[in-house]
XYZ file of C-alpha atoms in Angstrom:
606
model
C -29.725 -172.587 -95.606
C -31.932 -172.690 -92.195
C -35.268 -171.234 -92.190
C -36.761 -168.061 -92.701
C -40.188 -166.809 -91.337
C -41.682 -165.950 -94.491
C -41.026 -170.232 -95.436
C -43.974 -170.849 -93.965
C -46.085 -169.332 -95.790
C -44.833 -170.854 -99.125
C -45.111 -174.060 -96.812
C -48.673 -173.850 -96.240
C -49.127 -173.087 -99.759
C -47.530 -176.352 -101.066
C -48.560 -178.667 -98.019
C -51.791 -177.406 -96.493
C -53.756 -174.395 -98.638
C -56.488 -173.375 -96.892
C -59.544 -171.157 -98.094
C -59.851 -169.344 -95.042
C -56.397 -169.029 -94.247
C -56.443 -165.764 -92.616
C -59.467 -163.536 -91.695
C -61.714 -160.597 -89.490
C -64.806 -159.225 -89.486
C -66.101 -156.515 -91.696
C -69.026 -154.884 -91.441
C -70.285 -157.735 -89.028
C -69.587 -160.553 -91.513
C -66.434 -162.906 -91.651
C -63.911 -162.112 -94.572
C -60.909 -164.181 -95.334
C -58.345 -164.541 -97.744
C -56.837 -167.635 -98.937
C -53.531 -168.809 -98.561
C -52.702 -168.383 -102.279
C -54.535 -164.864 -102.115
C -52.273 -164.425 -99.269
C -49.337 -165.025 -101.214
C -50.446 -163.179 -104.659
C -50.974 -160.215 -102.066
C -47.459 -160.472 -100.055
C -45.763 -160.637 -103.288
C -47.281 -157.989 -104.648
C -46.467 -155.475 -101.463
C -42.992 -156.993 -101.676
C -42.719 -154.847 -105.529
C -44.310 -152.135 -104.630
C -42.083 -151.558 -101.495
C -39.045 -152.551 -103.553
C -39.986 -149.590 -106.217
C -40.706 -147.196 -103.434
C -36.851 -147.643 -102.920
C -36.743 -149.774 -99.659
C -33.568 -151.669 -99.136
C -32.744 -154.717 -96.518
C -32.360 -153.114 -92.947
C -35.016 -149.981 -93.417
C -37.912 -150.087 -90.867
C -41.478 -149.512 -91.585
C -43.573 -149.111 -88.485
C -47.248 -150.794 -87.690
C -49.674 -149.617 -85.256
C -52.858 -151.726 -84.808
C -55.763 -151.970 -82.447
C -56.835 -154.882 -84.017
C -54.958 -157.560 -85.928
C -56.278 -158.357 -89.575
C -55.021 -160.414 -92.226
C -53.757 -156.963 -94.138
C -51.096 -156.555 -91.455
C -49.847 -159.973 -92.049
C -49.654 -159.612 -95.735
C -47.407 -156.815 -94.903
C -45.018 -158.392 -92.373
C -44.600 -161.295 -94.554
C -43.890 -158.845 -97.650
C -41.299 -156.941 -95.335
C -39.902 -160.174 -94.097
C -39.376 -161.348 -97.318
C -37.342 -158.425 -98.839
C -35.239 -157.927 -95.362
C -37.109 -154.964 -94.423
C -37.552 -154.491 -90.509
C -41.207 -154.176 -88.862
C -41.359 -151.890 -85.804
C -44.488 -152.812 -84.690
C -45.613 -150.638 -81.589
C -48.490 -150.518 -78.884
C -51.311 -148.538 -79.685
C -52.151 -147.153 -75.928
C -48.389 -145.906 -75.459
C -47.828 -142.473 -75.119
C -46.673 -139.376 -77.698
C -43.363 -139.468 -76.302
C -42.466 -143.251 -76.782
C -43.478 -143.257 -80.789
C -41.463 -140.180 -81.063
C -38.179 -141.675 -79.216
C -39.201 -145.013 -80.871
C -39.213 -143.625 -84.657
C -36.231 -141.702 -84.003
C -34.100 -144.656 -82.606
C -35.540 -146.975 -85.468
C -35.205 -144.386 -87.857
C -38.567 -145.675 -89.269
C -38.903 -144.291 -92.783
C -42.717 -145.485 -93.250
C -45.275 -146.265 -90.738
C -48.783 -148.345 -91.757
C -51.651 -147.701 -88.345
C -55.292 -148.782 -87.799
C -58.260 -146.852 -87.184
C -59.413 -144.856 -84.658
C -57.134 -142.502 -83.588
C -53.888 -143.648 -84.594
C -53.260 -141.731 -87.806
C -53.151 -138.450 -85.772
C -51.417 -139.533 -82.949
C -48.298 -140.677 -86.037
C -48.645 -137.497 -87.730
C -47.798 -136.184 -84.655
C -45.006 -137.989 -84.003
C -44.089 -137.300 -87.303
C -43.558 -133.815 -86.671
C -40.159 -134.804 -84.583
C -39.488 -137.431 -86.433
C -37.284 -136.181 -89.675
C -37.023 -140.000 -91.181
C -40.884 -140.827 -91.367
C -41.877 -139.990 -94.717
C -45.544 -140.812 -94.769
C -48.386 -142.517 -92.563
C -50.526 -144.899 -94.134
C -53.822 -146.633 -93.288
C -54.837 -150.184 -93.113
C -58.708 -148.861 -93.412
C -60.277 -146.921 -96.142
C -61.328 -143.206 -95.331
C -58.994 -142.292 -92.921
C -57.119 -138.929 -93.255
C -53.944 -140.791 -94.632
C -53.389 -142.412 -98.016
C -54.689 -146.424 -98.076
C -52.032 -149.143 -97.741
C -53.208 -150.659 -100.666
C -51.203 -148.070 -102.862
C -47.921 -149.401 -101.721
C -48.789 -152.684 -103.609
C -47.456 -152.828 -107.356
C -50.125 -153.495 -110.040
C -51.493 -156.889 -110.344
C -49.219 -159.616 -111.709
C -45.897 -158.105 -111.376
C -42.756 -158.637 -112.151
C -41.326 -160.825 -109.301
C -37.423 -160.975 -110.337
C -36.547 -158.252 -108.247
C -38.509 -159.937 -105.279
C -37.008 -163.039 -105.767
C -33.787 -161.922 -105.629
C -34.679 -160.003 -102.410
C -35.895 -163.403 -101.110
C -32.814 -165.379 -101.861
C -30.265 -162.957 -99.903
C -32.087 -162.699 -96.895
C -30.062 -164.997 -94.414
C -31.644 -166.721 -91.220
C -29.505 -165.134 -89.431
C -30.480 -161.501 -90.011
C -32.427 -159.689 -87.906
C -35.843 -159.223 -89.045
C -37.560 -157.101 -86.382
C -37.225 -155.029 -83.744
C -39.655 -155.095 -81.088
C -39.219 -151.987 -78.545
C -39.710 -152.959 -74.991
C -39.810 -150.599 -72.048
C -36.539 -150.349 -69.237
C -37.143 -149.781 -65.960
C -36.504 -145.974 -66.612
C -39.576 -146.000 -68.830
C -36.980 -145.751 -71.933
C -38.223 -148.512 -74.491
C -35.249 -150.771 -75.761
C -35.351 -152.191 -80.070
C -34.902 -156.156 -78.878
C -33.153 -157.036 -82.339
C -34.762 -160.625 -82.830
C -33.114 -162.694 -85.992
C -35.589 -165.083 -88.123
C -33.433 -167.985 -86.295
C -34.606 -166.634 -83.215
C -38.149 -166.923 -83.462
C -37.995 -169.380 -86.494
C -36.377 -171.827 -82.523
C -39.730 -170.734 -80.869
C -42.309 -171.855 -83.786
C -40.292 -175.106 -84.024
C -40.047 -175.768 -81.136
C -43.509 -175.413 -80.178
C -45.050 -177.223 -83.030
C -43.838 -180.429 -81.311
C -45.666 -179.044 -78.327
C -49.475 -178.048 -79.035
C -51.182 -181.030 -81.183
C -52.498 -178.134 -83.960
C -53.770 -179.813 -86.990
C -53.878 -178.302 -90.445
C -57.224 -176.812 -91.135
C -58.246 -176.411 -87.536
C -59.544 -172.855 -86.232
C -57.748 -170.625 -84.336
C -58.716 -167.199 -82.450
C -56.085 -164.256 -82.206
C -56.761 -161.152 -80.076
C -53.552 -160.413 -78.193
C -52.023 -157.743 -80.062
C -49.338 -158.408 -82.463
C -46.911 -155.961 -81.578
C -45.856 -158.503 -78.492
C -43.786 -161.206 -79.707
C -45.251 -163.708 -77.742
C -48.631 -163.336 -80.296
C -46.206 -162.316 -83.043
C -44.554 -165.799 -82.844
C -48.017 -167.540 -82.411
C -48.912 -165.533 -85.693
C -46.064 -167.672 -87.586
C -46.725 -171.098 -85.976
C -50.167 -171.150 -86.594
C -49.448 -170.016 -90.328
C -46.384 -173.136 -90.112
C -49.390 -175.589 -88.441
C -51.844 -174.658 -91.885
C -54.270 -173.455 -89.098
C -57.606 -171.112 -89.850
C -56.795 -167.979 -88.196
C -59.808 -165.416 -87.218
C -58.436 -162.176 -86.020
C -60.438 -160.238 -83.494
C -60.542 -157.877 -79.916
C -61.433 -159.035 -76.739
C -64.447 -156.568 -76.899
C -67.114 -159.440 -78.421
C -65.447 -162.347 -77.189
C -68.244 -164.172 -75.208
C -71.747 -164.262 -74.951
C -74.179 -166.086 -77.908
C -73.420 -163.323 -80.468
C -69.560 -163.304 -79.439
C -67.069 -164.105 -81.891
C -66.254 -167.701 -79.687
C -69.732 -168.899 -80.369
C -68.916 -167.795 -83.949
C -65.513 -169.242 -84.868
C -65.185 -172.376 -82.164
C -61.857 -172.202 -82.232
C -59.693 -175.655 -81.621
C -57.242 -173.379 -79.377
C -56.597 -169.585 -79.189
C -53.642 -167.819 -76.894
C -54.450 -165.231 -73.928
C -53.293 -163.727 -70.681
C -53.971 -164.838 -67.541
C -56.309 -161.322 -67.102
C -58.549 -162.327 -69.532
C -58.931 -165.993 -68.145
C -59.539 -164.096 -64.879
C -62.290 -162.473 -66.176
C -64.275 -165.205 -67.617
C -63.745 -166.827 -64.125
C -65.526 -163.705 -62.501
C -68.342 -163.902 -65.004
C -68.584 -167.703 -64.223
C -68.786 -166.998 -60.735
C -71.213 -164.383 -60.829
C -73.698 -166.322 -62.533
C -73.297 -169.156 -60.045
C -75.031 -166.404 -57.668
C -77.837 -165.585 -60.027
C -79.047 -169.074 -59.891
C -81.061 -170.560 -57.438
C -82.043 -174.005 -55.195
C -80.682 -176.717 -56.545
C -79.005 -175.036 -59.618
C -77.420 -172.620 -57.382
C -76.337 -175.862 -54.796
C -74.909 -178.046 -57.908
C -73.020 -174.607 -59.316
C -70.976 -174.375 -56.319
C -70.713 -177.965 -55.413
C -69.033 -178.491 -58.863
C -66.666 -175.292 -58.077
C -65.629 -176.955 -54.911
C -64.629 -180.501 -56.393
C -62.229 -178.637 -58.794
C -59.926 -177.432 -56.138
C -59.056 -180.882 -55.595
C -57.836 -181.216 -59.183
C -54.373 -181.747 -60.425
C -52.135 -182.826 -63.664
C -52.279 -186.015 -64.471
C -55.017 -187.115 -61.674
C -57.286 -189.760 -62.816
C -60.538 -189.795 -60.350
C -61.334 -193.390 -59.707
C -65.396 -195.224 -58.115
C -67.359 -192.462 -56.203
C -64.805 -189.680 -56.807
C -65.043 -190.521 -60.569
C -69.008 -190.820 -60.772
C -68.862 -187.191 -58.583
C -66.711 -185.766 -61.527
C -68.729 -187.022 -64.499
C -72.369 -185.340 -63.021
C -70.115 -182.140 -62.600
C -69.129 -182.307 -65.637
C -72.576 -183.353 -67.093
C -74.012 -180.435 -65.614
C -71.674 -177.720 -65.124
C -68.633 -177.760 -67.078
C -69.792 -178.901 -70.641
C -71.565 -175.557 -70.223
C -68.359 -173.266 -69.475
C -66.539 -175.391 -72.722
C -70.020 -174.785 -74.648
C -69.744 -170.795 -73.797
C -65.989 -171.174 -75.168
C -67.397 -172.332 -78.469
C -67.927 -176.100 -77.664
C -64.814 -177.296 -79.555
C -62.046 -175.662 -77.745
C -58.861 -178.200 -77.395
C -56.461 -176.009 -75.857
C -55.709 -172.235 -74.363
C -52.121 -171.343 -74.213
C -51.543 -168.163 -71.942
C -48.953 -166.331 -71.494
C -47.028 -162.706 -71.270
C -47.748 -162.367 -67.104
C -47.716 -165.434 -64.530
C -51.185 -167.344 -64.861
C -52.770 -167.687 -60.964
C -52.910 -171.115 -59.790
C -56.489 -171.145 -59.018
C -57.372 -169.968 -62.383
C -55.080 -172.666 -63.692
C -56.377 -175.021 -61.736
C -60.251 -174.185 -62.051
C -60.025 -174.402 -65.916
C -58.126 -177.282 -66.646
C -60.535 -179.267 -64.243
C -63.935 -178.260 -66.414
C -61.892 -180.117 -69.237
C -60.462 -176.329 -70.601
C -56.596 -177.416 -71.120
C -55.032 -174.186 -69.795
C -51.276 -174.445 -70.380
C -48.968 -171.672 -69.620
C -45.315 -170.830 -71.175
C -42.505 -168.319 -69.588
C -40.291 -166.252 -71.497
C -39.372 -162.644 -72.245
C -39.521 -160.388 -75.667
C -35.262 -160.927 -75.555
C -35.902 -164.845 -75.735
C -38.373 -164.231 -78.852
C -39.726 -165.564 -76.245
C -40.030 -169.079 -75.316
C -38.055 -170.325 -71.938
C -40.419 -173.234 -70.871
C -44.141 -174.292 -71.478
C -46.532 -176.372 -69.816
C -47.298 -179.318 -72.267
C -50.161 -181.046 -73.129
C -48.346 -184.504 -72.771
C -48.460 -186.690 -69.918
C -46.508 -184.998 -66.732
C -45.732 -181.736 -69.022
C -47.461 -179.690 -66.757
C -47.118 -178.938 -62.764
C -48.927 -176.390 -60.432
C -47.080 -173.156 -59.558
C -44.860 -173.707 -62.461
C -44.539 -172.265 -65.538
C -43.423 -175.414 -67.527
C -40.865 -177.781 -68.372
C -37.301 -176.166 -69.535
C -37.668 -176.666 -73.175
C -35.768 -178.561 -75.477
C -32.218 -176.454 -76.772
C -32.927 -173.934 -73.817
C -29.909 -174.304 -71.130
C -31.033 -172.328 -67.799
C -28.821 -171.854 -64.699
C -29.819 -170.339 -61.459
C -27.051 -166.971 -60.383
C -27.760 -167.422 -56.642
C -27.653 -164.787 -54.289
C -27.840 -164.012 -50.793
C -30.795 -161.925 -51.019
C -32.544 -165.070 -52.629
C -33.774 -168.214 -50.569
C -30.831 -171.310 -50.511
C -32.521 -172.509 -53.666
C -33.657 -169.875 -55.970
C -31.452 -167.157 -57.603
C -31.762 -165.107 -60.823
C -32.719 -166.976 -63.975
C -29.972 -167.265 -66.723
C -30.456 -168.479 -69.888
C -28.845 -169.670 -73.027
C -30.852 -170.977 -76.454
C -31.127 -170.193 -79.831
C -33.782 -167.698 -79.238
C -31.570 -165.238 -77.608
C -31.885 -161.657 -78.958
C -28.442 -160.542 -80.687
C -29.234 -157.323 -78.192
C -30.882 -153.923 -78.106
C -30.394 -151.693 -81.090
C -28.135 -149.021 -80.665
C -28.238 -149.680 -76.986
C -24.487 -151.188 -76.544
C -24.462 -150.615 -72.841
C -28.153 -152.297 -72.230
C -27.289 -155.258 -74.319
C -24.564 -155.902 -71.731
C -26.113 -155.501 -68.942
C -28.966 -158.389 -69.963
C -26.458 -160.532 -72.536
C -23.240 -162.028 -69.908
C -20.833 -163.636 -71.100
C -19.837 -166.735 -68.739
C -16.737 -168.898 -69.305
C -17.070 -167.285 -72.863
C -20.727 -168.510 -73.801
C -23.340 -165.838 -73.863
C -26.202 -166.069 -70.726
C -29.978 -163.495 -70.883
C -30.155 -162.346 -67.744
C -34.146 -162.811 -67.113
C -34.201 -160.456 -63.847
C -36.745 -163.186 -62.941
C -35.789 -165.037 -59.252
C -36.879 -168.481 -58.952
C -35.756 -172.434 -59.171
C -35.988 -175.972 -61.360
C -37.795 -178.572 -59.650
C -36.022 -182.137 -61.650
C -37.950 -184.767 -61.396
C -36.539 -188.629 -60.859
C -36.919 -189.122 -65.006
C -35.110 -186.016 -65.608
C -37.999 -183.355 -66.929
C -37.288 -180.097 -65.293
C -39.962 -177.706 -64.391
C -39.350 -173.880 -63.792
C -40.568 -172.073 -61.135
C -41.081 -167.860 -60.825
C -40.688 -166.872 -57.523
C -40.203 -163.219 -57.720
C -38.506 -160.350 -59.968
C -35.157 -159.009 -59.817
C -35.450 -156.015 -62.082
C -38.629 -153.691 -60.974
C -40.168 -153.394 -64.549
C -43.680 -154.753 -63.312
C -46.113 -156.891 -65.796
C -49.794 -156.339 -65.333
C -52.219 -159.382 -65.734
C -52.576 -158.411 -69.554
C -49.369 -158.453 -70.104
C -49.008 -154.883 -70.115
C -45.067 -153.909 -69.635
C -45.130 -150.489 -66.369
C -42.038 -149.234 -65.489
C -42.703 -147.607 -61.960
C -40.415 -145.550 -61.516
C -41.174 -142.088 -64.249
C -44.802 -142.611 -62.223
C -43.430 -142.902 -58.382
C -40.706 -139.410 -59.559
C -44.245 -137.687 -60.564
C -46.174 -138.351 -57.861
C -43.506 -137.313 -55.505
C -42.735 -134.159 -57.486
C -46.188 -133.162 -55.586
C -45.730 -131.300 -51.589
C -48.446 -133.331 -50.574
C -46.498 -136.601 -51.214
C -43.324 -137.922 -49.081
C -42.667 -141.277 -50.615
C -44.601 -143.888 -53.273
C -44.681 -147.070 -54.697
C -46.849 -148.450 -57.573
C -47.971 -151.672 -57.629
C -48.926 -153.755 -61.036
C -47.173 -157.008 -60.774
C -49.635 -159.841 -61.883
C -52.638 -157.804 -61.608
C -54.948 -156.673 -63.359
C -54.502 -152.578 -63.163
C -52.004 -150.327 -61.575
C -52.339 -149.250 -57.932
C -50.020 -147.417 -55.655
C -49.377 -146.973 -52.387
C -48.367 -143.451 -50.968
C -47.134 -141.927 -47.880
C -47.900 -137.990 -47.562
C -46.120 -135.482 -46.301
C -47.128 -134.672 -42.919
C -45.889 -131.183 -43.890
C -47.174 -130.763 -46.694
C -50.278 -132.237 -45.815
C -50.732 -130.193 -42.293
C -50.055 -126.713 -44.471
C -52.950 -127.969 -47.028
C -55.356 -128.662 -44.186
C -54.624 -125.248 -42.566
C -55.577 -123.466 -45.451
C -58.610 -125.292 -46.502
C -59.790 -124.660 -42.672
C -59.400 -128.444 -41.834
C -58.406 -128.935 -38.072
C -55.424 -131.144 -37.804
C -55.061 -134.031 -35.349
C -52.265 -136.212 -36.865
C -51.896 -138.276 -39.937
C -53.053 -141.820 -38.835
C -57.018 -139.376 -38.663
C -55.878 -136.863 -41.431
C -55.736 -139.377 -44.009
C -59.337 -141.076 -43.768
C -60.981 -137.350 -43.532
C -62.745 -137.503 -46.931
C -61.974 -133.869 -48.275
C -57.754 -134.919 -47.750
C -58.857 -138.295 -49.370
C -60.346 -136.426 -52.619
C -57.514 -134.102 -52.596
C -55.160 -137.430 -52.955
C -57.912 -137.910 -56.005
C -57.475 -134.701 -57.887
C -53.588 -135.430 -57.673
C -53.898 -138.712 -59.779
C -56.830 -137.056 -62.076
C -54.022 -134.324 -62.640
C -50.558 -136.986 -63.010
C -52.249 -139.683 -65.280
C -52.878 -138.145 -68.521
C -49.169 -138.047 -68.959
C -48.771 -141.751 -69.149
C -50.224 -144.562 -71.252
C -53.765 -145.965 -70.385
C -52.206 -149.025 -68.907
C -49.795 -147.054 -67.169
C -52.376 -144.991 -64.887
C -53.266 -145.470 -61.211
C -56.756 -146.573 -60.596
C -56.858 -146.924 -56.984
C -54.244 -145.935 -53.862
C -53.853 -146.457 -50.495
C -52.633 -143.503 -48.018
C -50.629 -145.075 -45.025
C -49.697 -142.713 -41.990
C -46.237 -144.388 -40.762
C -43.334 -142.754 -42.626
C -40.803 -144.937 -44.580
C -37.274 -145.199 -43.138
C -33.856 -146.425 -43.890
C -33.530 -147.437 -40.476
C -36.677 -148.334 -37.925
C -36.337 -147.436 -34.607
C -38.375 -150.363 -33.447
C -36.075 -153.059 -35.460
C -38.400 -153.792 -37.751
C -37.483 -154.237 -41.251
C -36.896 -150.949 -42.818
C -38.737 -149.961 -46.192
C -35.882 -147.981 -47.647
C -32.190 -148.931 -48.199
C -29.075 -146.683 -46.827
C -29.553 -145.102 -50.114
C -33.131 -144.241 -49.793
C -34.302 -146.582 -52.775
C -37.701 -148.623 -52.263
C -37.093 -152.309 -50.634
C -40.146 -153.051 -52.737
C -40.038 -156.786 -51.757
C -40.268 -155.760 -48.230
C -43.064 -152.754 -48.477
C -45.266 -155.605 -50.392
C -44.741 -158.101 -48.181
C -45.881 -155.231 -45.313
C -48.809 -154.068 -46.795
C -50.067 -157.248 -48.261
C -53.056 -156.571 -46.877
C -53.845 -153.033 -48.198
C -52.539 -154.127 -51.501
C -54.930 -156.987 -51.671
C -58.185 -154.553 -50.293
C -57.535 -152.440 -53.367
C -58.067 -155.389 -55.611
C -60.851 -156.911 -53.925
């Protein structure tokens, strides 16, 4: 029989037990449990959820704002017993856990602090199959997770037997991810699937047992999710934590000096900004060496060696400047693997130079989710890529005449591939094609393989087919329930939000001159014409109100933060030949509106 997630833990047990296997902070000091604790504990949940009359193929629902070593003694006790996790954001709205629970059917659901418990209670309310809410934290308004656990030293026959009929093959969780019409789709991922991913990787990132790792990216993404069960199949210390006391000398990186941790490219952004800024508190010669050493870097590349002068120049940079940004990062740090959103190349670039190896991987929640990765071997890695095609991934380009001669929509074929979206027949075939009867993921990603003369093959993103955009964190926005609400409003004639890459949403929005000359007229606001209209500051905090009034109906991540108001209308056809923003059918050419207003799009995120 192949293997199943919850091996590894039994691995680690036998091969590599560590004493700090798995642990957070509590009450400002660093807990952990070992790895047998963590297996006396799984075990344990496993009864207890057996008694409470779970069978293989229920779903119990998690809800963190944190990860802690409690929720992975309950995925592994699920896991084990063929019970499905549902784990879910915390930031998304009332209306997705209620569609979510319904769809999954959840019976039980186990949340974090905060607010959580009230937001699932109520969900609960239209949700007939949740029976009861539990908390991972003690005096919360819900009953303590701890009393799903059987007593200590339990009879394990019935787990056992759970354990041996659970086939690799099964699907172990479903992970709901949003659709374009902002209606979340239950990926159905298999233990093979992601079992391919932690495999697969292990040959990839030079982990050792008993080295630390950081997690903060939350675990209801599978791209941490996997990371989760690789570092647990590597014997590695994990230290869960937020990204709310990362840095500084009291942050949590000074604390742990983690050998590697994951991220997204935001969060790399924003330690760049902080870098920079204190470049500009320093002064004279600090000040001159600060940026001198930021300079040199954008010379860098993979693989570069820096040879007489150029090699001395490097060495007082890194004497100087960079040991300190590796120092801030805990002074131990081997590797950062990012992921979830493309990773700029500056950023990538900028890092990897200080001696921070920065290596990014591509893939999608229906690929569980591993397509390529940059390496840390010799020539694994290339600028503007996202990584070499990995091994038992087959990837073939659908080309198009909308796409350059090159690129085309990504296709592609491994053992990662999602068996589809539960109870969403339809969606499953309009992402799962079968070609000359093998079965292809469409990606909706555009792009092109760049082979090389000793056959690696590198992956390149150059754009997205489907317009489900992916912020900077990672954070999934379909625009189009937004761009239907704002133009619900008289004021507005067409809209577009933009998100892709960056690190909040924006959007762009044409009034209506209509609309917009009746609101002037009876506010006493002389007209003139809407090029003027729309920089008057009264029409400006009107446009302000309107989002103040739209975004508490969608998730956190979901709201505008800033817009721009642009005074030529949007056509299907443009009398001056230009290219036209809207097709025949009056849909957004988004590729063409961002390509147009690059430079108000860019202003916004300056």
């Amino acid at each position: 029989m192949g293997k199943r997630l919850f091996d590894y833990l039994y691995e680690q047990l036998e091969q590599a037990p560590q004493e700090k296997a798995f642990g957070h902070k509590v009450d400002g000091n660093w807990q952990y449990y070992s790895t047998q604790q963590i297996v006396d504990l799984v075990n344990r949940t496993s009864a207890g959820l057996l008694k409470m009359g779970l069978k293989p193929g229920d779903k119990v629902g998690t809800v963190v704002y944190k990860t802690l070593p409690e929720w992975v003694i309950l995925d592994y006790a699920l896991l084990q017993i063929g019970v499905l996790n549902v784990p879910m954001y915390p930031t998304i709205a009332p209306r997705e856990y209620a569609y979510i629970l319904n769809e999954a059917e959840v019976k039980f659901c186990v949340v974090g602090d905060d607010d959580l418990v009230q937001k699932l209670r109520d969900a609960q309310k239209e949700t007939p199959s949740l029976q009861t809410v539990y908390s991972f934290y003690e005096g919360m308004d819900a009953p303590h997770w701890s009393t799903l656990m059987a007593e200590e030293n339990p009879d394990l026959s019935a787990v056992e037997q759970a354990k041996a009929a659970v086939n690799p093959d099964d699907v172990c969780t479903l992970i709901y991810t949003s659709g374009t019409t902002g209606t979340p789709k239950g990926v159905m991922l298999t233990h093979t699937n992601i079992v391919y991913n932690v495999e697969t990787m292990r040959k990839l990132i030079p982990i050792k047992a008993g080295q630390s790792t950081l997690s903060f990216l939350p675990v209801s993404h599978v791209f941490e999710r996997a990371v989760v069960y690789a570092f647990t199949a590597y014997g590695a210390q994990v230290s869960f934590t937020g990204t709310d006391n990362l840095g500084g000398d009291e942050g949590d990186l000074k604390a742990i000096r983690p050998h590697f941790f994951t991220t997204v490219p935001r969060l790399l952004e924003k330690v760049y900004d902080k870098i920079y800024a204190k470049g500009f508190e320093l002064s004279g010669i600090k000040r001159a060496l600060f940026f001198w050493a930021l300079q040199l870097t954008e010379s860098w590349d993979f693989d570069q060696k820096p040879k007489g002068l150029n090699a001395l120049k490097w060495k007082i940079a890194d004497k100087l400047i960079f040991s300190k940004w590796r120092e801030a990062l805990g002074g131990r740090i081997q590797g950062i693997i990012t992921g979830a959103s493309a990773c700029p190349v500056k950023i990538m670039r900028t890092f990897n130079a200080a001696g921070v190896r920065v290596r990014e991987g591509y893939g999608m929640t229906e690929a569980a989710p591993a397509i390529s990765f940059s390496t840390y071997h010799p020539g694994g890695a290339m600028l503007g890529t996202v990584g070499l095609i990995l091994d038992g991934v087959d990837v073939r380009i659908e080309q198009h005449p909308e796409y350059g001669p090159l690129e085309g929509e990504i296709l592609a074929k491994s053992p990662g591939v999602m068996k589809g979206y539960y109870k969403q027949q339809e969606k499953t075939d309009e992402v799962l094609l079968n070609i000359d009867g093998e079965t292809w993921l469409a990606t909706g990603d555009v792009g092109h393989t760049i082979r090389m003369e000793d056959g690696r093959t590198f992956l390149k993103i150059t754009d997205r087919k489907k317009e489900l955009l992916k912020t900077s964190g990672g954070k999934y926005i379909a625009p189009a329930p937004i761009e239907s609400a704002l133009k619900e409003h008289i004021l507005v004639e067409h809209a577009m939000v933009v998100g892709e890459n960056v690190k909040f949403v924006s959007a762009l929005l044409v009034p209506s001159e209509d609309g917009l000359r009746d609101w002037c007229k009876r506010h006493n606001i002389g007209w003139t014409n809407l090029a003027e209209m729309i920089q008057n500051p009264k029409v400006v905090h009107r446009f302000e109100m309107l989002m103040e009034r739209i975004n508490p109906h969608f998730a956190k991540y979901e709201q505008i933060k800033k817009f721009t108001l642009l005074h030529d209308p949007w056509e299907p056809v443009k009398s001056d030949g230009s290219q036209s923003e809207l097709t025949p059918t009056l849909k957004l050419k988004r590729r063409v509106i961002m390509e147009k207003f690059q430079d108000q799009i860019e202003a916004m995120y300056a």
